Coordinates of C-alpha atoms and ligand atoms in Angstrom, one line a residue:
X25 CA 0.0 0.0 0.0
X26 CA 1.3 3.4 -0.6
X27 CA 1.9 5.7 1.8
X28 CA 0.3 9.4 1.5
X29 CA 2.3 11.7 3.0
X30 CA 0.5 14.2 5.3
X31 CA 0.0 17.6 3.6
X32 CA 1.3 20.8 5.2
X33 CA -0.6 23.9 6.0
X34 CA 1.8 26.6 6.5
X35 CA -0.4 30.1 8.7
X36 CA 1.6 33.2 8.8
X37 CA 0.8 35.3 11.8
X38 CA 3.0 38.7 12.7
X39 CA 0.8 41.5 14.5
X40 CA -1.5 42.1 16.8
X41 CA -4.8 41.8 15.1
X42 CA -3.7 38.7 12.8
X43 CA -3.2 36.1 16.2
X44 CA -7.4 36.2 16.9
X45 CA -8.3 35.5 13.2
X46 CA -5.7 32.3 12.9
X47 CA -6.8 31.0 16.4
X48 CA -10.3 29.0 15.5
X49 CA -8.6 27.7 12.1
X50 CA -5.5 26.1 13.8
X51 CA -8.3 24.7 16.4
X52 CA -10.7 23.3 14.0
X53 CA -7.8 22.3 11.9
X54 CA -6.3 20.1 14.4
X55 CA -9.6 17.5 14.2
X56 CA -8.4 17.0 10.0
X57 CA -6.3 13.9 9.8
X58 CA -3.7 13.6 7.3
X59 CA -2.6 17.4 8.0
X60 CA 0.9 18.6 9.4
X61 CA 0.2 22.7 10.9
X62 CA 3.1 24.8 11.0
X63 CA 2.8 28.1 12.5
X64 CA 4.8 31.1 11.3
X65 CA 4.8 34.5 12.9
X66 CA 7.3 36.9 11.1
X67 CA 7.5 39.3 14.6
X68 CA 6.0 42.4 12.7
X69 CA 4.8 42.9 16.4
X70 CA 6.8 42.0 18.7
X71 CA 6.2 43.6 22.6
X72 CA 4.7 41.4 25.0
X73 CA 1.6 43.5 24.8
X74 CA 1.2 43.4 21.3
X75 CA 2.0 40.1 20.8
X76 CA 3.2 37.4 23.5
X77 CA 0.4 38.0 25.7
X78 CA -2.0 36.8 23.0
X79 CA -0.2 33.9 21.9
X80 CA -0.8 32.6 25.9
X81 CA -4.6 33.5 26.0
X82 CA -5.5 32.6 22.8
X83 CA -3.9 28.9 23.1
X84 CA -1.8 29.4 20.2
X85 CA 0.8 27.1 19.9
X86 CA 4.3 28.4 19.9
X87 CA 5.2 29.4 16.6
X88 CA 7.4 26.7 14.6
X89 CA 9.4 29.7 13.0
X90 CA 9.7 33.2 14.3
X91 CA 11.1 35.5 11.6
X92 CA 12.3 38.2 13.7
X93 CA 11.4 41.1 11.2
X94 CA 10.1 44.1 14.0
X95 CA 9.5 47.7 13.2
X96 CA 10.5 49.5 9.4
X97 CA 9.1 51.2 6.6
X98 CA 6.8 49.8 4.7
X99 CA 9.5 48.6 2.1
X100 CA 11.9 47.4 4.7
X101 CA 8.8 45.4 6.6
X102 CA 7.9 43.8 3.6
X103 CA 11.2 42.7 2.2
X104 CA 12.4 41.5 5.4
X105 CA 9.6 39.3 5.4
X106 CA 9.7 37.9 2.2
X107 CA 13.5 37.1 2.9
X108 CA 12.6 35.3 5.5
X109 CA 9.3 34.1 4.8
X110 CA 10.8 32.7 1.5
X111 CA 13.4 30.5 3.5
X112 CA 10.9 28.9 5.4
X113 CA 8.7 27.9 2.3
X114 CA 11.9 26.5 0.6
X115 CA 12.7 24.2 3.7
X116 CA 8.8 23.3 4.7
X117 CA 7.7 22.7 1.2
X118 CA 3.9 23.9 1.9
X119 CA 1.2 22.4 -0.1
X120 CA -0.9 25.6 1.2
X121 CA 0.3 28.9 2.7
X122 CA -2.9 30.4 4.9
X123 CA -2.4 34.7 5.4
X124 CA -5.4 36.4 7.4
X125 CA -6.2 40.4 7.5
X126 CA -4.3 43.0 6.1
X127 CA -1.1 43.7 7.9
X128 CA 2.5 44.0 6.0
X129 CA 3.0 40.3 6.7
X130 CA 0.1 39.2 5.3
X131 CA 1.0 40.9 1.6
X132 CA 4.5 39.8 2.0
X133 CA 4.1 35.9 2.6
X134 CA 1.7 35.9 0.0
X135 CA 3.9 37.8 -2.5
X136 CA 6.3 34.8 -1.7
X137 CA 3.8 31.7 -2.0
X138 CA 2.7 33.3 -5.3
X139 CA 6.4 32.9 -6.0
X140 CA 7.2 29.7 -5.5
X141 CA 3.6 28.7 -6.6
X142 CA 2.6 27.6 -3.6
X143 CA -1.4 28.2 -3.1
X144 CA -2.5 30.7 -1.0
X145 CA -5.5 30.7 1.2
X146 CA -6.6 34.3 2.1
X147 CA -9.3 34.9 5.4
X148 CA -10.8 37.9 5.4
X149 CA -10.6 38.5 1.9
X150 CA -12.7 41.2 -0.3
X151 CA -12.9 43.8 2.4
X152 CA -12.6 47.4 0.4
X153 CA -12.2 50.9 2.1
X154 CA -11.7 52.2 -1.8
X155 CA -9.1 54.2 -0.2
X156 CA -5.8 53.6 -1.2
X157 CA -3.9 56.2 1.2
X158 CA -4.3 53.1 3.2
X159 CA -2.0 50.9 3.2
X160 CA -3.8 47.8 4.6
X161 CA -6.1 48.4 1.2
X162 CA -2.9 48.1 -0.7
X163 CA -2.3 44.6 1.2
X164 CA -5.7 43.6 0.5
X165 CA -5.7 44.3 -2.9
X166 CA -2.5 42.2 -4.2
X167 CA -3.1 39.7 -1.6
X168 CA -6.9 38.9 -3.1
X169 CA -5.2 39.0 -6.5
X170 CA -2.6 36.5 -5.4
X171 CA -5.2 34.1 -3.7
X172 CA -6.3 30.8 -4.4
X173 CA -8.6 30.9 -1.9
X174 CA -10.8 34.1 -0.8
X175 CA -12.7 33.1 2.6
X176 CA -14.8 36.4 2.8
X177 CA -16.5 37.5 6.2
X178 CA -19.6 38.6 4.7
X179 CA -21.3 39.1 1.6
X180 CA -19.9 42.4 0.5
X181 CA -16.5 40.7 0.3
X182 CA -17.9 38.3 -2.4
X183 CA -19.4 41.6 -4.5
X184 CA -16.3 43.3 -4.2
X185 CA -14.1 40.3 -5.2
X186 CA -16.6 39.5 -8.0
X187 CA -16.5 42.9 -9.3
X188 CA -12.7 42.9 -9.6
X189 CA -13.1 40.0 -11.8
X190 CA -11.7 36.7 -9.4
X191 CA -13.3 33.8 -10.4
X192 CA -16.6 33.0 -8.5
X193 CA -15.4 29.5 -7.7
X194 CA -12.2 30.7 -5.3
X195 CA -14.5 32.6 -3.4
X196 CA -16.2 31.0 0.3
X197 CA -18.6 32.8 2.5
X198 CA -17.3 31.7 5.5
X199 CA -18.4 34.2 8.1
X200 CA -16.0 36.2 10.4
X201 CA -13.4 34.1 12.3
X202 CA -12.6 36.7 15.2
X203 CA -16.2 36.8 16.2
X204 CA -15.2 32.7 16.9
X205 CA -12.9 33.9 19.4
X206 CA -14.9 36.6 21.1
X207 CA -17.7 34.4 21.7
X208 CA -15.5 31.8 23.4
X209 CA -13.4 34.1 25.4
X210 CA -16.7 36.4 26.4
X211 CA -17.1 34.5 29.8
X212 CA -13.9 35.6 30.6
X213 CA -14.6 39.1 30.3
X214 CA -15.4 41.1 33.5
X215 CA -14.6 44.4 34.9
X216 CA -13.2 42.2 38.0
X217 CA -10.0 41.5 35.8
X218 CA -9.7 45.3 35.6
X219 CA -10.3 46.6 39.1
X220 CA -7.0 48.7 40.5
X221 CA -6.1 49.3 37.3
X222 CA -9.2 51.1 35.5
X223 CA -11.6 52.5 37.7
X224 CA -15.0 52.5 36.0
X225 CA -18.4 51.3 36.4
X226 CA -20.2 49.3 33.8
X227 CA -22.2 51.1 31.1
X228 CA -20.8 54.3 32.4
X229 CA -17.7 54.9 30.6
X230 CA -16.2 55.0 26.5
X231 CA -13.8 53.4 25.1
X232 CA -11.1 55.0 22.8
X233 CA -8.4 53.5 20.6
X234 CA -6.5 55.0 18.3
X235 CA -3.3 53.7 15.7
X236 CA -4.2 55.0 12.1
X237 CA -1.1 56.9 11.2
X238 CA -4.5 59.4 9.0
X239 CA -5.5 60.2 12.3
X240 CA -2.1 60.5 14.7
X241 CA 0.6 61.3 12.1
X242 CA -0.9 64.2 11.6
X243 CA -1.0 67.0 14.5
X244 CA -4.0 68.9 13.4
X245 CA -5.9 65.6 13.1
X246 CA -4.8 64.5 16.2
X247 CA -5.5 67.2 17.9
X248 CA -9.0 67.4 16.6
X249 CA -9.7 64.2 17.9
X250 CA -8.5 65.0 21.1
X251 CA -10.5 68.0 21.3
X252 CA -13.5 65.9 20.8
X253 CA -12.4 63.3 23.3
X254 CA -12.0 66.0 25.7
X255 CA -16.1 67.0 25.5
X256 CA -16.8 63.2 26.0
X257 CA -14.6 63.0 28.5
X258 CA -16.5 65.8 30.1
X259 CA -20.0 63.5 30.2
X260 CA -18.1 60.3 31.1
X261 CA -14.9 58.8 31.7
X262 CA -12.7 58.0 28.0
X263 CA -10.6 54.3 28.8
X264 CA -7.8 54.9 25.9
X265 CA -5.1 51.8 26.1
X266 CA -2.4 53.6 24.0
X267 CA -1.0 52.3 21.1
X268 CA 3.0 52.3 20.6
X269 CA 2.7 54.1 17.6
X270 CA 0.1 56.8 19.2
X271 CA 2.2 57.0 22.5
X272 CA 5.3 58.4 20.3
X273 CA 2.5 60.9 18.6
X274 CA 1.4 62.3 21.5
X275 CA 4.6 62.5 23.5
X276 CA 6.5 64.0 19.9
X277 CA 3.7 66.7 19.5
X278 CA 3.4 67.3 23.3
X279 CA 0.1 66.4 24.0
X280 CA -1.0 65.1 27.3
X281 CA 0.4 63.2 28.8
X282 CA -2.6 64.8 31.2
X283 CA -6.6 64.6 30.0
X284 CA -9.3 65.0 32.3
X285 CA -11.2 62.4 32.5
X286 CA -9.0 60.0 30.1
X287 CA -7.8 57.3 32.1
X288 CA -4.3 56.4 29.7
X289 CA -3.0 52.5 30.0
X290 CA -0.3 50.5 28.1
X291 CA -2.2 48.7 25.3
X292 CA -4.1 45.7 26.7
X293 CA -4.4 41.5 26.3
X294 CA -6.9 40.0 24.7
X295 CA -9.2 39.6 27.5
X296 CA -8.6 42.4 29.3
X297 CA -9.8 44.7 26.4
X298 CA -12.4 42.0 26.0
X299 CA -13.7 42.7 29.1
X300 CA -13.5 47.0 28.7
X301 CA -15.2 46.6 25.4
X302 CA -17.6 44.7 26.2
X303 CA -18.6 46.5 29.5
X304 CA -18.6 50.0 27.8
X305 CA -21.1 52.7 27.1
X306 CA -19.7 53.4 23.9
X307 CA -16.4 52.4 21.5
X308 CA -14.4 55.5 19.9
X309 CA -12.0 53.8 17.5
X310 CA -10.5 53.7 14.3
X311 CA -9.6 50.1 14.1
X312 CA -10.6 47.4 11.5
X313 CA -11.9 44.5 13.7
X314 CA -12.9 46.9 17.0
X315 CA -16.1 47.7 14.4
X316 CA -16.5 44.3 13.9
X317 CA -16.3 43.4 17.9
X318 CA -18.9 46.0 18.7
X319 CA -21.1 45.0 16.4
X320 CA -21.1 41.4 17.6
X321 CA -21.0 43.1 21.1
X322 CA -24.0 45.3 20.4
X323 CA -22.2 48.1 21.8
X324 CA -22.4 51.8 20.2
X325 CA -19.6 51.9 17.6
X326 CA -17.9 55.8 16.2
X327 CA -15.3 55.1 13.6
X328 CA -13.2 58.1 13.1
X329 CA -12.2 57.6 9.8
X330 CA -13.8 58.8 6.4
X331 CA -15.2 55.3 5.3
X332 CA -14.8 51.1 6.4
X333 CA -13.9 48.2 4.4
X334 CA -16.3 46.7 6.9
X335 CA -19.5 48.3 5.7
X336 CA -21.9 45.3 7.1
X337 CA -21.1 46.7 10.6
X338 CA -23.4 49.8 9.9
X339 CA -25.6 48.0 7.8
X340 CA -26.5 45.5 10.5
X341 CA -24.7 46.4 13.2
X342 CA -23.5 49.4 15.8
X343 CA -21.0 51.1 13.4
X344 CA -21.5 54.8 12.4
X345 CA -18.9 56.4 10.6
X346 CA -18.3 59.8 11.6
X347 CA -15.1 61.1 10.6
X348 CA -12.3 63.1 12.3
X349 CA -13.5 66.6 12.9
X350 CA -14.2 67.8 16.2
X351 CA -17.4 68.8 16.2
X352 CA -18.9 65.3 14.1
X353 CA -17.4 63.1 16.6
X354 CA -19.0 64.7 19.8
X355 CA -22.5 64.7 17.8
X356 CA -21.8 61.3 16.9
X357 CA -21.2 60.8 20.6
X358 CA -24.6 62.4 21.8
X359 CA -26.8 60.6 19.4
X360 CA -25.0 57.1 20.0
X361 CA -25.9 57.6 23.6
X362 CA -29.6 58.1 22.2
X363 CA -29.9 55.6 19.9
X364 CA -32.0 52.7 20.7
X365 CA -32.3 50.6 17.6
X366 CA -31.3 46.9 17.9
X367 CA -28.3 45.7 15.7
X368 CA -28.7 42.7 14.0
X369 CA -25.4 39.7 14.1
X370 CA -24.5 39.9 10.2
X371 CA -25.3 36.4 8.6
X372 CA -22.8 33.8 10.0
X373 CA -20.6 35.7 12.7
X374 CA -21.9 32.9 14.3
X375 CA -18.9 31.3 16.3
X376 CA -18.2 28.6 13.6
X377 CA -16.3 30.4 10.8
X378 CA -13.5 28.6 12.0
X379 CA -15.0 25.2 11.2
X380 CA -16.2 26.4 8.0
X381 CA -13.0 27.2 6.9
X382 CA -11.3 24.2 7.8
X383 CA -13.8 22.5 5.9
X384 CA -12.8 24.7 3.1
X385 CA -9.1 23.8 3.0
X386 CA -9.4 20.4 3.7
X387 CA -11.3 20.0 0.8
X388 CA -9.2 22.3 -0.9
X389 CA -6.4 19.7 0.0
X390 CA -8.4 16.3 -0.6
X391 CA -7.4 15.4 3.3
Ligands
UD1_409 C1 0.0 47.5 12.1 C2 -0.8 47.3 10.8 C3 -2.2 47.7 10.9 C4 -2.9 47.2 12.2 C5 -2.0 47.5 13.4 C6 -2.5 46.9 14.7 C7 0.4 47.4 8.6 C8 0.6 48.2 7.4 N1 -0.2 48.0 9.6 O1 0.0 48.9 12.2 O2 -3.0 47.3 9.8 O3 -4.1 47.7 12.3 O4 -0.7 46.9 13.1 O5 -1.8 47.3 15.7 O6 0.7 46.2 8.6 N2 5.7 49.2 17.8 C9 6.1 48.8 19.1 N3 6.0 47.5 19.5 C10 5.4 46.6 18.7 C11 5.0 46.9 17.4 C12 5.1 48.2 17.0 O7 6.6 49.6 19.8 O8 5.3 45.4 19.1 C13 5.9 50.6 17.4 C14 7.1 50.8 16.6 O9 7.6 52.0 16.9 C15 6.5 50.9 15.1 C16 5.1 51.5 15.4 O10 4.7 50.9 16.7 O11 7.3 51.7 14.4 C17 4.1 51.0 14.4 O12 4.1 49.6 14.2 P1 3.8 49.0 12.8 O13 3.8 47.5 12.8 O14 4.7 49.5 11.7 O15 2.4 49.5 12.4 P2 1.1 49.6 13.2 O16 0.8 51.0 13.3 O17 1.2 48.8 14.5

């Protein structure tokens, strides 16, 4: 009898909002017989808050390779992991590179798989801001092209990927994957794991995060933000774990480090934010997934941005997109503390993307 050799999935991990989305698939993976999971994270985060800490409370295995590549430009991220992304594919021999979000890393590794024509297998695929100052637009955009599979959150991923002309049969509906790991870490969210640290009482504060460099490159910008987050702050306290990139901002254009009423802390694990955001009033953010997690949270969402790739979480959920200036923030503030429509859970953030996408690769890989 012949022997079949076990197929290898290589997942490329590197900052902090990549380790959430790979979670669930190495889980559900790890049920598919005939598979050999190798984890890589390339280190394009690399402090203990922005990236150890998750590795522990998600259950992530320690990472087979660790590439080592830390902070650069864009150009020197990128190539540094290629270099050494395309080492590892050379001595694993993949039968299927897997790349989630739309970080550096994620563009990179898949530049490389494309490369050596390796297939690549793309989760959370055919998100569009149509704004290419961004760059994680830019990362979407050549990773989607480079993909073999496109595992899309929710349906406006499909349109998007169909309108740019990818092949109807490379694309899967598989739900979003980081609302599998909120729902199973929830229980393990409580303002207990906060107390002597942040001082607030449920439902009676807002959470702020901030890390676009549109919005804290810029001094005017910032400072119009901070304007606005000085009014809330006025009405209730503003929780604001600070980003490493922000921190630099504010201490370079000599803002703060005092606001009244904005209680400032190092960023935050996994459950610990878990358990802010999910006990808040209100979310003031200009992250990707923090839309996302209030919308499955069904806590009042302000993006301050000028648009979101992740359109379904206004649609159906708690999302409004305000902006940056001053004065549309605080009245997105006043009528988010008014609103009282119910969000609706966009179709299949249901906890078992995960499994669905397992299902997707195996198949993908006749296991
Ligand atoms: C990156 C991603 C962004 C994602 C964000 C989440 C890209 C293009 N950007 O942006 O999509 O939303 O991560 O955080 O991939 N730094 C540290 N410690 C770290 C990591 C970074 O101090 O562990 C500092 C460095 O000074 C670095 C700066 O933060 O220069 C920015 O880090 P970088 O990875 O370049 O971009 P992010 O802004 O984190």
């Amino acid at each position: 009898m012949a022997l079949i050799s076990a197929r290898t999935i290589v997942h490329v991990v590197g900052a902090r909002p990549n380790y959430m989305k790979i979670a669930p698939v190495v889980e559900a993976l790890r049920l598919v017989a005939g598979l050999r999971q190798v984890l890589v994270n390339t280190g394009q985060h690399y402090d203990e808050a922005m990236a150890g800490s998750f590795f522990r409370e998600l259950d992530l295995p320690r990472p087979d390779c660790d590439l080592g590549v830390g902070s650069g430009t864009h150009a020197v991220q990128t190539a540094k992991v290629m270099m050494a992304f395309e080492a590892v594919c050379v001595a694993e021999r993949p039968d299927l590179v897997v790349v989630v979000g739309d970080v550096n890393s994620t563009m990179a590794a898949s530049l490389v798989a494309a490369k050596l024509l390796i297939p690549i297998a793309h989760i959370e695929a055919g998100l569009r801001s149509f704004d290419r100052t961004m760059p994680e637009e830019i990362n979407r955009i050549v990773t989607d092209r480079l993909a073999d599979l496109l595992l899309t959150p929710s349906r406006d991923g499909n349109d998007n990927l169909l309108a740019e002309g990818i092949s109807p049969a490379k694309i899967h509906l598989v739900g979003n994957v980081m609302i599998d790991t909120l729902r199973r870490h929830l229980p393990m969210a409580s303002l207990a794991r906060l107390e002597g640290r942040v001082p607030v009482e449920d439902k009676r504060y807002a959470v702020l995060t901030l890390h676009r460099p549109s919005n804290v490159d810029r001094r005017e910008t910032f400072v119009d933000i901070m304007q606005a987050v000085r009014q809330v702050a006025a009405q209730m306290p503003v929780v604001f774990p600070v980003h490493p990139r922000t921190r630099s901002r504010l201490h370079e254009f000599g803002l703060g480090p005092d606001f009244d009423g904005v209680i400032l802390t190092e960023p935050l694990g996994y459950i610990d934010f878990l358990s802010l955001t999910s006990h808040a009033r209100v979310i003031l953010t200009d992250s990707g997934g923090l839309q996302e997690e209030a919308t499955a949270l069904g806590i009042p969402c302000l993006t301050l941005r000028e648009n979101t790739e992740r359109p379904v979480t206004v649609t159906h959920g708690t999302n409004r997109v305000v902006g940056t200036r001053s004065a549309d923030i605080v009245g997105g503030f006043e009528q988010a503390l008014r609103s009282t429509g119910v969000p609706r859970m966009p179709e299949l953030w249901d906890g078992h993307a995960g499994e669905r996408i397992a299902g997707v690769l195996a198949r993908f890989l006749s296991v």
